[in-house]
């Protein structure tokens, strides 16, 4: 059983991290159910285990936290749905790459509920959308913006951290970092794409699509998934002590 919880208001990052640490320990000990927490943070930057100092462009703009998850710098703030995902991979196949793939597929399925085509790209973490209304880039390719970030950590094969989807954040806040170390592409949100989508709409889409993605038999989901697999292990920090 997966427990879903909505945290009201703007949740301080340190409080959420401490609560995740405690819940993951209880899941690993068999004392608590798996969980998905949906929340928003006040404006802040987080540094993953691969973060490069030069990618923190404005270090004094917002508080900066060491996240302990895989990945580089990300922004969290109002108007962005954060989903912290605490699942027990001991009962889900112990396949880290498959788990990351499922997180990607989950975001893509949720975006599809709004007729938004999310895609993954080699060498670029997260989920992306094409912007055909904009002029082609210097290489002639259709411009693309990032709409969702993914970064996880495993402890004793239990996951925490998770993903974030841009619903209606202040996109200018991303300019204080190089998001995920990617300099040649921008960020967008569902509202920036012209969709009158609310947080509640996104929460409904995430819950509606979760079982479809994560109910596959352990070890079998990746083999049956429709999208080509692209390993992105820099999304993941593993500690299985």
mmCIF file of N, CA and C in Angstrom, residues 46-56 64-74 123 125 146 150-153 161 177-183 232-238:
data_model
loop_
_atom_site.group_PDB
_atom_site.id
_atom_site.type_symbol
_atom_site.label_atom_id
_atom_site.label_comp_id
_atom_site.label_asym_id
_atom_site.label_seq_id
_atom_site.Cartn_x
_atom_site.Cartn_y
_atom_site.Cartn_z
ATOM 1 N N UNK A 46 18.637 23.639 -4.628
ATOM 2 C CA UNK A 46 19.216 22.440 -4.031
ATOM 3 C C UNK A 46 20.371 21.955 -4.891
ATOM 4 N N UNK A 47 21.387 21.432 -4.233
ATOM 5 C CA UNK A 47 22.582 20.931 -4.912
ATOM 6 C C UNK A 47 22.637 19.423 -4.773
ATOM 7 N N UNK A 48 22.625 18.717 -5.891
ATOM 8 C CA UNK A 48 22.802 17.276 -5.887
ATOM 9 C C UNK A 48 24.257 16.905 -5.766
ATOM 10 N N UNK A 49 24.538 15.621 -5.768
ATOM 11 C CA UNK A 49 25.897 15.142 -5.537
ATOM 12 C C UNK A 49 26.834 15.431 -6.706
ATOM 13 N N UNK A 50 26.273 15.790 -7.883
ATOM 14 C CA UNK A 50 27.111 16.123 -9.041
ATOM 15 C C UNK A 50 27.158 17.621 -9.308
ATOM 16 N N UNK A 51 26.657 18.445 -8.375
ATOM 17 C CA UNK A 51 26.581 19.895 -8.590
ATOM 18 C C UNK A 51 27.972 20.506 -8.736
ATOM 19 N N UNK A 52 28.099 21.430 -9.699
ATOM 20 C CA UNK A 52 29.352 22.135 -9.937
ATOM 21 C C UNK A 52 29.230 23.568 -9.434
ATOM 22 N N UNK A 53 30.208 24.059 -8.680
ATOM 23 C CA UNK A 53 30.111 25.401 -8.098
ATOM 24 C C UNK A 53 29.810 26.492 -9.135
ATOM 25 N N UNK A 54 30.356 26.367 -10.323
ATOM 26 C CA UNK A 54 30.154 27.410 -11.338
ATOM 27 C C UNK A 54 28.725 27.474 -11.842
ATOM 28 N N UNK A 55 27.915 26.445 -11.554
ATOM 29 C CA UNK A 55 26.523 26.453 -11.996
ATOM 30 C C UNK A 55 25.594 27.159 -11.020
ATOM 31 N N UNK A 56 26.128 27.588 -9.880
ATOM 32 C CA UNK A 56 25.355 28.416 -8.952
ATOM 33 C C UNK A 56 25.663 29.872 -9.283
ATOM 34 N N UNK A 64 20.417 27.945 -0.302
ATOM 35 C CA UNK A 64 20.951 26.805 -1.049
ATOM 36 C C UNK A 64 21.133 25.639 -0.088
ATOM 37 N N UNK A 65 20.604 24.476 -0.466
ATOM 38 C CA UNK A 65 20.665 23.302 0.393
ATOM 39 C C UNK A 65 21.371 22.169 -0.336
ATOM 40 N N UNK A 66 22.192 21.436 0.405
ATOM 41 C CA UNK A 66 22.781 20.198 -0.113
ATOM 42 C C UNK A 66 21.736 19.108 0.016
ATOM 43 N N UNK A 67 21.309 18.551 -1.127
ATOM 44 C CA UNK A 67 20.166 17.647 -1.127
ATOM 45 C C UNK A 67 20.542 16.193 -0.852
ATOM 46 N N UNK A 68 21.749 15.783 -1.231
ATOM 47 C CA UNK A 68 22.128 14.387 -1.056
ATOM 48 C C UNK A 68 21.588 13.452 -2.113
ATOM 49 N N UNK A 69 20.763 13.970 -3.030
ATOM 50 C CA UNK A 69 20.231 13.156 -4.129
ATOM 51 C C UNK A 69 21.203 13.197 -5.301
ATOM 52 N N UNK A 70 20.922 12.382 -6.322
ATOM 53 C CA UNK A 70 21.697 12.474 -7.543
ATOM 54 C C UNK A 70 21.355 13.749 -8.306
ATOM 55 N N UNK A 71 22.215 14.121 -9.238
ATOM 56 C CA UNK A 71 21.944 15.279 -10.075
ATOM 57 C C UNK A 71 22.732 16.506 -9.668
ATOM 58 N N UNK A 72 22.367 17.649 -10.246
ATOM 59 C CA UNK A 72 23.106 18.883 -10.043
ATOM 60 C C UNK A 72 22.220 19.910 -9.336
ATOM 61 N N UNK A 73 22.259 21.180 -9.776
ATOM 62 C CA UNK A 73 21.444 22.201 -9.123
ATOM 63 C C UNK A 73 20.019 22.195 -9.674
ATOM 64 N N UNK A 74 19.052 22.332 -8.773
ATOM 65 C CA UNK A 74 17.667 22.519 -9.179
ATOM 66 C C UNK A 74 17.060 23.632 -8.351
ATOM 67 N N UNK A 123 21.583 12.461 -22.655
ATOM 68 C CA UNK A 123 22.499 13.471 -22.158
ATOM 69 C C UNK A 123 21.844 14.631 -21.453
ATOM 70 N N UNK A 125 19.021 15.272 -18.438
ATOM 71 C CA UNK A 125 18.119 14.669 -17.463
ATOM 72 C C UNK A 125 16.795 15.424 -17.424
ATOM 73 N N UNK A 146 12.743 22.461 -20.550
ATOM 74 C CA UNK A 146 12.543 21.457 -19.505
ATOM 75 C C UNK A 146 11.303 21.802 -18.683
ATOM 76 N N UNK A 150 14.033 15.327 -12.241
ATOM 77 C CA UNK A 150 14.026 14.065 -11.514
ATOM 78 C C UNK A 150 15.379 13.875 -10.834
ATOM 79 N N UNK A 151 15.350 13.526 -9.563
ATOM 80 C CA UNK A 151 16.571 13.227 -8.823
ATOM 81 C C UNK A 151 16.218 12.400 -7.605
ATOM 82 N N UNK A 152 16.878 11.273 -7.408
ATOM 83 C CA UNK A 152 16.507 10.367 -6.324
ATOM 84 C C UNK A 152 17.737 9.887 -5.563
ATOM 85 N N UNK A 153 17.452 9.330 -4.405
ATOM 86 C CA UNK A 153 18.468 8.726 -3.567
ATOM 87 C C UNK A 153 17.910 7.404 -3.059
ATOM 88 N N UNK A 161 13.521 11.603 -2.109
ATOM 89 C CA UNK A 161 13.484 12.680 -3.090
ATOM 90 C C UNK A 161 12.514 12.224 -4.200
ATOM 91 N N UNK A 177 20.640 29.741 -11.311
ATOM 92 C CA UNK A 177 21.443 28.528 -11.449
ATOM 93 C C UNK A 177 21.497 28.135 -12.921
ATOM 94 N N UNK A 178 22.355 27.192 -13.227
ATOM 95 C CA UNK A 178 22.289 26.483 -14.508
ATOM 96 C C UNK A 178 21.544 25.190 -14.205
ATOM 97 N N UNK A 179 20.233 25.145 -14.482
ATOM 98 C CA UNK A 179 19.448 23.982 -14.041
ATOM 99 C C UNK A 179 20.009 22.675 -14.577
ATOM 100 N N UNK A 180 20.364 21.793 -13.653
ATOM 101 C CA UNK A 180 20.910 20.469 -13.998
ATOM 102 C C UNK A 180 22.144 20.565 -14.882
ATOM 103 N N UNK A 181 22.827 21.721 -14.853
ATOM 104 C CA UNK A 181 24.049 21.894 -15.620
ATOM 105 C C UNK A 181 23.850 22.041 -17.110
ATOM 106 N N UNK A 182 22.619 22.281 -17.553
ATOM 107 C CA UNK A 182 22.309 22.354 -18.987
ATOM 108 C C UNK A 182 22.169 23.814 -19.393
ATOM 109 N N UNK A 183 23.076 24.288 -20.234
ATOM 110 C CA UNK A 183 23.146 25.706 -20.572
ATOM 111 C C UNK A 183 22.415 26.077 -21.859
ATOM 112 N N UNK A 232 20.360 7.088 -16.858
ATOM 113 C CA UNK A 232 20.795 8.397 -16.379
ATOM 114 C C UNK A 232 21.188 8.252 -14.915
ATOM 115 N N UNK A 233 22.227 7.521 -14.659
ATOM 116 C CA UNK A 233 22.556 7.189 -13.288
ATOM 117 C C UNK A 233 23.022 8.407 -12.492
ATOM 118 N N UNK A 234 23.361 9.530 -13.149
ATOM 119 C CA UNK A 234 23.715 10.712 -12.382
ATOM 120 C C UNK A 234 22.499 11.333 -11.721
ATOM 121 N N UNK A 235 21.310 10.812 -11.974
ATOM 122 C CA UNK A 235 20.108 11.225 -11.253
ATOM 123 C C UNK A 235 20.052 10.610 -9.863
ATOM 124 N N UNK A 236 20.859 9.595 -9.615
ATOM 125 C CA UNK A 236 20.655 8.746 -8.444
ATOM 126 C C UNK A 236 21.875 8.764 -7.542
ATOM 127 N N UNK A 237 21.639 8.934 -6.253
ATOM 128 C CA UNK A 237 22.663 8.711 -5.249
ATOM 129 C C UNK A 237 22.267 7.463 -4.482
ATOM 130 N N UNK A 238 23.178 6.479 -4.445
ATOM 131 C CA UNK A 238 22.856 5.210 -3.794
ATOM 132 C C UNK A 238 23.639 5.039 -2.508
#
